[in-house]
Coordinates of C-alpha atoms and ligand atoms in Angstrom, one line a residue:
X23 CA 5.2 -36.3 11.3
X24 CA 2.9 -35.1 8.6
X25 CA 2.2 -32.1 10.6
X26 CA 6.0 -31.5 11.1
X27 CA 6.6 -31.8 7.3
X28 CA 3.9 -29.4 6.7
X29 CA 5.5 -27.0 9.2
X30 CA 8.9 -27.3 7.4
X31 CA 7.2 -26.7 4.1
X32 CA 5.5 -23.6 5.5
X33 CA 8.7 -22.2 7.0
X34 CA 10.5 -22.7 3.6
X35 CA 7.7 -20.9 1.7
X36 CA 7.5 -18.2 4.4
X37 CA 11.2 -17.7 4.0
X38 CA 10.8 -17.1 0.3
X39 CA 9.4 -13.6 1.0
X40 CA 12.7 -12.5 2.5
X41 CA 15.5 -14.6 1.0
X42 CA 14.2 -16.3 -2.1
X43 CA 16.7 -16.4 -5.0
X44 CA 14.4 -17.5 -7.8
X45 CA 14.9 -16.3 -11.3
X46 CA 13.8 -12.8 -12.3
X47 CA 10.9 -12.6 -14.6
X48 CA 8.5 -9.8 -15.2
X49 CA 4.9 -9.6 -16.0
X50 CA 3.6 -8.0 -19.2
X51 CA 1.6 -4.9 -18.5
X52 CA -2.1 -5.6 -18.9
X53 CA -4.5 -3.3 -20.7
X54 CA -5.8 -0.5 -18.5
X55 CA -9.5 0.0 -17.9
X56 CA -10.6 3.5 -16.7
X57 CA -12.3 3.6 -13.3
X58 CA -16.0 4.6 -13.5
X59 CA -16.7 8.2 -12.7
X60 CA -18.4 8.8 -9.4
X61 CA -19.3 11.9 -7.4
X62 CA -17.6 12.4 -4.0
X63 CA -19.8 11.9 -1.1
X64 CA -19.9 14.6 1.6
X65 CA -17.5 14.1 4.4
X66 CA -18.8 11.8 7.0
X67 CA -19.0 12.8 10.7
X68 CA -16.4 11.4 13.1
X69 CA -17.2 8.3 15.1
X70 CA -15.8 7.2 18.4
X71 CA -12.9 5.1 17.0
X72 CA -12.6 6.4 13.4
X73 CA -12.5 9.8 11.9
X74 CA -11.9 11.0 8.4
X75 CA -9.3 13.7 8.0
X76 CA -10.6 17.1 8.5
X77 CA -11.1 19.0 5.2
X78 CA -11.9 22.6 4.6
X79 CA -12.8 22.4 1.0
X80 CA -16.4 21.9 -0.1
X81 CA -15.5 21.3 -3.7
X82 CA -16.7 18.1 -5.3
X83 CA -15.2 16.7 -8.4
X84 CA -15.9 13.8 -10.7
X85 CA -12.4 13.2 -12.0
X86 CA -11.0 10.0 -10.6
X87 CA -7.3 9.5 -10.1
X88 CA -6.2 7.5 -13.2
X89 CA -4.9 4.0 -12.8
X90 CA -2.4 4.0 -15.7
X91 CA 1.2 3.3 -15.1
X92 CA 3.5 5.0 -12.5
X93 CA 5.1 8.2 -13.6
X94 CA 8.7 8.1 -14.7
X95 CA 11.1 8.6 -11.8
X96 CA 11.7 12.3 -11.1
X97 CA 14.6 13.8 -13.2
X98 CA 17.8 14.0 -11.2
X99 CA 18.9 17.4 -9.9
X100 CA 20.9 19.6 -12.3
X101 CA 24.6 19.7 -12.0
X102 CA 27.3 21.0 -11.5
X103 CA 27.2 23.5 -8.7
X104 CA 26.5 23.7 -5.0
X105 CA 23.3 21.8 -4.6
X106 CA 22.8 22.2 -0.9
X107 CA 19.3 23.1 0.4
X108 CA 18.9 25.6 3.2
X109 CA 19.2 23.9 6.6
X110 CA 21.5 21.1 5.4
X111 CA 24.3 20.6 7.9
X112 CA 25.4 17.2 6.9
X113 CA 22.5 15.0 8.0
X114 CA 19.6 14.1 5.7
X115 CA 19.6 12.7 2.2
X116 CA 21.5 13.2 -1.0
X117 CA 20.2 12.6 -4.5
X118 CA 22.8 12.0 -7.2
X119 CA 22.8 14.9 -9.7
X120 CA 22.8 14.7 -13.5
X121 CA 25.9 13.0 -14.8
X122 CA 26.4 10.8 -11.7
X123 CA 28.4 11.2 -8.5
X124 CA 31.8 9.8 -7.7
X125 CA 31.8 7.8 -4.4
X126 CA 35.0 7.4 -2.4
X127 CA 36.0 5.1 0.3
X128 CA 39.2 7.1 0.7
X129 CA 39.5 10.6 -0.6
X130 CA 43.2 10.0 -1.3
X131 CA 42.3 7.2 -3.7
X132 CA 40.2 6.9 -6.9
X133 CA 36.4 6.7 -6.5
X134 CA 35.1 3.1 -6.3
X135 CA 32.0 3.9 -8.4
X136 CA 30.3 6.8 -10.2
X137 CA 26.8 6.4 -8.8
X138 CA 23.9 6.7 -11.2
X139 CA 22.0 10.0 -11.4
X140 CA 18.8 10.0 -9.3
X141 CA 20.0 7.5 -6.7
X142 CA 19.4 8.5 -3.0
X143 CA 21.6 7.9 -0.1
X144 CA 21.5 8.8 3.6
X145 CA 23.8 11.7 4.7
X146 CA 25.6 11.6 8.0
X147 CA 28.0 14.5 8.1
X148 CA 30.1 17.0 6.3
X149 CA 33.8 17.8 6.1
X150 CA 34.3 21.0 4.1
X151 CA 32.8 20.4 0.7
X152 CA 32.5 16.6 1.2
X153 CA 29.5 14.8 2.5
X154 CA 29.7 11.4 4.3
X155 CA 26.9 9.2 3.0
X156 CA 25.6 5.7 3.8
X157 CA 24.9 3.8 0.6
X158 CA 22.4 1.2 -0.5
X159 CA 25.2 -1.3 0.0
X160 CA 25.1 -0.7 3.8
X161 CA 28.5 1.1 3.7
X162 CA 29.8 4.6 4.4
X163 CA 31.3 6.6 1.5
X164 CA 32.2 10.2 0.6
X165 CA 30.7 12.3 -2.2
X166 CA 31.4 15.9 -3.3
X167 CA 28.6 18.3 -2.5
X168 CA 28.6 19.6 -6.1
X169 CA 27.5 16.2 -7.5
X170 CA 24.4 15.7 -5.3
X171 CA 21.4 17.6 -4.0
X172 CA 21.7 17.6 -0.3
X173 CA 18.5 17.9 1.7
X174 CA 18.0 18.4 5.5
X175 CA 15.8 16.1 7.6
X176 CA 12.1 16.9 8.2
X177 CA 11.4 19.2 11.2
X178 CA 10.2 17.3 14.2
X179 CA 6.4 17.4 14.5
X180 CA 3.6 15.7 16.5
X181 CA 1.5 13.6 14.1
X182 CA -2.2 13.0 14.6
X183 CA -5.0 15.5 14.8
X184 CA -3.8 18.9 13.7
X185 CA -0.8 17.7 11.7
X186 CA -0.8 19.0 8.1
X187 CA -0.2 16.4 5.4
X188 CA 1.6 19.1 3.5
X189 CA 4.4 18.8 6.1
X190 CA 4.7 15.1 5.9
X191 CA 8.0 13.4 5.0
X192 CA 7.4 9.7 4.1
X193 CA 9.7 6.9 3.2
X194 CA 8.3 4.1 1.0
X195 CA 10.3 1.0 0.9
X196 CA 9.8 -1.5 -2.0
X197 CA 10.8 -4.8 -0.5
X198 CA 13.7 -6.9 -2.0
X199 CA 15.6 -6.0 -5.2
X200 CA 18.7 -7.0 -7.1
X201 CA 19.7 -10.4 -8.5
X202 CA 19.9 -12.3 -5.2
X203 CA 16.8 -11.0 -3.5
X204 CA 13.7 -11.4 -5.6
X205 CA 11.3 -12.0 -2.8
X206 CA 8.5 -14.5 -3.3
X207 CA 7.6 -15.7 -6.8
X208 CA 4.2 -16.9 -8.1
X209 CA 3.9 -20.2 -9.8
X210 CA 3.7 -18.3 -13.1
X211 CA 6.9 -16.4 -12.4
X212 CA 5.6 -13.1 -11.2
X213 CA 8.4 -11.7 -9.0
X214 CA 7.7 -9.9 -5.7
X215 CA 10.5 -7.3 -6.0
X216 CA 9.1 -6.0 -9.3
X217 CA 5.5 -5.7 -8.0
X218 CA 6.6 -4.1 -4.8
X219 CA 8.5 -1.4 -6.7
X220 CA 5.5 -0.7 -9.0
X221 CA 3.2 -0.2 -6.0
X222 CA 5.8 2.0 -4.3
X223 CA 6.0 4.2 -7.3
X224 CA 2.3 4.5 -7.4
X225 CA 2.2 5.6 -3.7
X226 CA 4.8 8.2 -4.4
X227 CA 2.8 9.5 -7.4
X228 CA -0.2 9.8 -5.1
X229 CA 1.7 11.5 -2.4
X230 CA 3.0 14.1 -4.9
X231 CA -0.4 15.4 -5.8
X232 CA -3.4 16.8 -3.9
X233 CA -6.6 14.7 -3.8
X234 CA -10.1 14.4 -2.6
X235 CA -11.0 11.1 -1.0
X236 CA -14.4 9.4 -0.7
X237 CA -13.8 7.7 2.6
X238 CA -16.8 5.5 2.2
X239 CA -15.7 3.8 -1.0
X240 CA -12.0 4.6 -0.8
X241 CA -12.0 6.2 -4.3
X242 CA -9.5 9.0 -5.0
X243 CA -10.2 12.0 -7.1
X244 CA -8.4 15.0 -8.5
X245 CA -9.0 17.7 -5.8
X246 CA -7.5 19.8 -3.1
X247 CA -8.8 18.4 0.2
X248 CA -5.6 16.5 0.9
X249 CA -2.5 18.4 0.0
X250 CA 0.6 16.8 -1.5
X251 CA 3.0 15.5 1.0
X252 CA 6.2 17.6 1.6
X253 CA 8.6 14.9 0.7
X254 CA 8.2 11.3 -0.4
X255 CA 11.3 9.1 -0.9
X256 CA 11.7 5.5 -2.0
X257 CA 14.6 3.3 -0.8
X258 CA 15.0 1.9 -4.3
X259 CA 14.9 4.5 -7.1
X260 CA 14.1 4.0 -10.7
X261 CA 11.8 2.1 -13.0
X262 CA 11.3 -1.7 -13.3
X263 CA 14.7 -2.1 -14.9
X264 CA 16.8 0.7 -13.3
X265 CA 15.2 0.3 -9.9
X266 CA 16.1 -3.4 -9.6
X267 CA 19.2 -3.3 -7.4
X268 CA 20.2 -4.5 -4.0
X269 CA 19.4 -2.2 -1.1
X270 CA 20.5 -3.4 2.4
X271 CA 18.0 -3.4 5.2
X272 CA 20.4 -1.3 7.3
X273 CA 20.4 1.3 4.6
X274 CA 16.6 1.3 4.2
X275 CA 16.1 2.1 7.9
X276 CA 19.1 4.5 8.0
X277 CA 17.7 6.6 5.2
X278 CA 14.3 6.9 6.9
X279 CA 16.1 7.8 10.2
X280 CA 18.4 10.4 8.5
X281 CA 15.5 12.3 7.0
X282 CA 13.5 12.1 10.2
X283 CA 10.5 10.6 8.3
X284 CA 7.1 10.9 10.0
X285 CA 6.2 7.4 8.7
X286 CA 7.7 4.5 6.7
X287 CA 5.9 1.8 4.8
X288 CA 7.7 -1.4 3.6
X289 CA 5.7 -2.9 0.7
X290 CA 5.7 -6.7 0.3
X291 CA 3.5 -9.5 -0.9
X292 CA 3.3 -12.7 0.9
X293 CA 4.0 -16.4 0.7
X294 CA 3.3 -19.3 3.1
X295 CA -0.4 -19.2 3.7
X296 CA -2.3 -21.4 6.2
X297 CA -5.9 -21.4 5.2
X298 CA -8.4 -20.3 2.5
X299 CA -10.3 -17.1 3.1
X300 CA -13.3 -15.4 1.6
X301 CA -11.5 -12.0 1.5
X302 CA -7.9 -10.9 1.2
X303 CA -5.7 -12.1 4.0
X304 CA -3.7 -8.8 4.3
X305 CA -1.2 -8.7 7.1
X306 CA 0.5 -5.6 8.3
X307 CA 3.3 -5.9 10.8
X308 CA 3.8 -3.2 13.4
X309 CA 6.6 -2.2 15.8
X310 CA 5.8 -3.1 19.4
X311 CA 8.4 -0.5 20.6
X312 CA 6.6 2.4 19.0
X313 CA 3.0 2.4 20.2
X314 CA 1.7 4.5 17.2
X315 CA 2.9 1.8 14.8
X316 CA 0.1 -0.5 15.9
X317 CA -2.5 2.2 15.2
X318 CA -0.9 2.7 11.8
X319 CA -1.1 -1.0 11.0
X320 CA -4.7 -1.3 12.0
X321 CA -5.7 1.6 9.8
X322 CA -3.8 0.1 6.9
X323 CA -5.4 -3.3 7.2
X324 CA -8.8 -1.6 7.2
X325 CA -8.0 0.5 4.1
X326 CA -6.6 -2.7 2.3
X327 CA -9.9 -4.5 3.1
X328 CA -11.8 -1.6 1.5
X329 CA -9.6 -1.5 -1.6
X330 CA -9.4 -5.3 -2.1
X331 CA -13.2 -5.9 -1.6
X332 CA -13.7 -4.8 -5.2
X333 CA -11.7 -7.8 -6.4
X334 CA -12.4 -11.5 -6.5
X335 CA -9.8 -14.3 -6.0
X336 CA -9.3 -17.6 -4.3
X337 CA -8.0 -15.7 -1.3
X338 CA -5.6 -17.3 1.2
X339 CA -4.1 -16.2 4.5
X340 CA -2.9 -16.9 8.0
X341 CA -5.2 -18.2 10.7
X342 CA -4.7 -14.8 12.5
X343 CA -4.8 -12.0 9.9
X344 CA -4.6 -8.3 10.4
X345 CA -2.3 -6.0 12.3
X346 CA 0.4 -8.2 14.0
X347 CA 3.9 -8.1 15.3
X348 CA 6.7 -10.6 15.7
X349 CA 9.5 -10.6 18.3
X350 CA 12.7 -12.6 18.1
X351 CA 14.0 -14.5 21.1
X352 CA 17.4 -14.5 19.4
X353 CA 17.3 -10.7 19.3
X354 CA 16.4 -10.4 23.0
X355 CA 12.7 -10.2 22.1
X356 CA 13.3 -7.2 19.9
X357 CA 11.4 -6.8 16.7
X358 CA 11.9 -9.9 14.5
X359 CA 12.1 -7.9 11.2
X360 CA 15.1 -5.7 10.9
X361 CA 13.4 -2.8 9.3
X362 CA 10.9 -2.6 12.1
X363 CA 13.7 -3.0 14.7
X364 CA 16.0 -0.3 13.3
X365 CA 13.5 2.4 12.1
X366 CA 13.0 5.1 14.7
X367 CA 9.6 6.4 13.4
X368 CA 6.2 4.6 13.0
X369 CA 6.9 1.9 10.4
X370 CA 4.9 -1.0 9.1
X371 CA 5.5 -3.9 6.8
X372 CA 2.5 -4.3 4.4
X373 CA 1.9 -7.8 3.1
X374 CA -1.2 -6.9 1.0
X375 CA -1.7 -10.1 -0.9
X376 CA -0.2 -13.6 -1.4
X377 CA 1.8 -13.5 -4.6
X378 CA 2.7 -17.1 -4.1
X379 CA -1.0 -17.9 -4.5
X380 CA -1.5 -17.9 -8.3
X381 CA -5.1 -16.5 -8.0
X382 CA -3.8 -13.5 -6.1
X383 CA -0.8 -13.2 -8.4
X384 CA -3.2 -12.9 -11.3
X385 CA -4.6 -9.8 -9.5
X386 CA -1.1 -8.4 -8.7
X387 CA -0.3 -8.6 -12.4
X388 CA -3.0 -6.0 -13.2
X389 CA -2.5 -2.3 -12.9
X390 CA -5.9 -2.0 -11.3
X391 CA -5.0 -4.1 -8.3
X392 CA -1.6 -2.5 -7.8
X393 CA -3.3 0.9 -7.9
X394 CA -5.9 -0.2 -5.4
X395 CA -3.0 -1.5 -3.2
X396 CA -1.2 1.9 -3.5
X397 CA -4.4 3.8 -2.8
X398 CA -4.9 1.8 0.4
X399 CA -1.5 2.8 1.6
X400 CA -2.1 6.4 0.6
X401 CA -5.4 6.6 2.5
X402 CA -3.8 4.9 5.5
X403 CA -0.9 7.4 5.6
X404 CA -3.4 10.3 5.4
X405 CA -5.6 8.9 8.2
X406 CA -2.6 7.9 10.4
X407 CA -0.7 11.2 10.1
X408 CA -3.6 13.7 10.3
X409 CA -6.1 12.1 12.7
X410 CA -6.0 10.3 16.1
X411 CA -8.1 7.5 14.5
X412 CA -7.4 4.1 16.2
X413 CA -8.5 2.0 13.2
X414 CA -11.0 -0.8 13.3
X415 CA -9.1 -3.7 11.8
X416 CA -8.4 -6.9 13.8
X417 CA -5.1 -6.9 15.5
X418 CA -3.1 -9.1 17.8
X419 CA -0.4 -8.7 20.5
X420 CA 3.2 -9.4 19.5
X421 CA 4.2 -13.0 19.4
X422 CA 7.6 -14.6 19.9
X423 CA 8.5 -16.0 16.5
X424 CA 10.9 -18.9 16.3
X425 CA 13.3 -19.2 13.5
X426 CA 15.7 -16.7 12.0
X427 CA 14.9 -14.0 9.6
X428 CA 17.5 -13.4 6.9
X429 CA 19.7 -10.6 8.2
X430 CA 18.9 -8.5 5.2
X431 CA 22.2 -6.7 5.3
X432 CA 23.7 -6.0 1.9
X433 CA 25.9 -8.8 0.6
X434 CA 29.7 -8.3 0.3
X435 CA 29.3 -8.3 -3.5
X436 CA 26.5 -5.7 -3.4
X437 CA 26.8 -3.2 -6.3
X438 CA 25.7 0.4 -6.4
X439 CA 24.2 1.1 -9.9
X440 CA 26.8 3.0 -11.9
X441 CA 26.3 6.0 -14.2
X442 CA 26.1 4.5 -17.8
Ligands
ZN27 ZN1 8.7 -9.7 0.8

């Protein structure tokens, strides 16, 4: 009976990460300490199961990437005018231009909202000057092509050894968002949706600049060995305040599919641990239907272990940590998590730390730890996309997972942020 009660409690806590409705509070930004300056070590030689991305530059630099705060969201595209990139034929993504964009259910009627500038939606087709989009509320709508920047999907490419990071299109998905989907909450009130967005913005900042990487220590430096990625999108757009809106799980995958992303990372922080650990209990979920996803997850767990080894906490985790996968009997043994089930490219769900554990929440409240989390994702993306590295982290085969995940579809009262 006790065991049963424990199990119920565990399921309830575990559910918090996907469906918790607790109050929204935000952590005060802690003071930022600069990282010590270090010299980049020469590139290490490849091993049988791991390799560092090939670099041609011999430049060393001593300027570490600053921790700081994430950059402000990119300014929205200028308007008005035809804002259609070459190669756009209806499919891809649209970004709402300056002044907002009217969205229509029915072109004969009034718009149902003027969407806020900077928001991103998936694009599915064109009819004359009108683009059919799929919105963050998991619904189709029409928008005029003069009020959005329309961008075509990435060209298909083989990832792995020989792939240039400069060609990479990557979708970063900050988990949860909006008033009803906070994700897990720490005892002190730190809210997962806010932390996830901050980490996602840091990843996008890293992807937007070239870097040198010390693969031994994981430290990132200003440099040119790893080029900026071609295109990095987030499924929620904005800062801590403006980026706090509902985004349905169908939309999140649909956006990544529409831009033909080479990889997608859903950023989360966990609840519902089982045991104490002497290191971070990072879990990364992979898609069993896309073989490369497991390799991606293994590399990411490895990079998280490297990043988080510099921090001390009363770590907790699952009995089986590492790269893992869950299948749902109710979904015909398809992927348990909707974002892994629906996304057509290698996608992982990163559960870097346990926000429900106050000791780890205290770390997540610091810019240094969130930056370390973002740098782990960045390094994992570089290794996954530009090498055939199999990763060294522990992993396990997919398991049938009882219970029901929240569907994650947008609620009927979902609201698209409006232009002020
Ligand atoms: Zn979560």
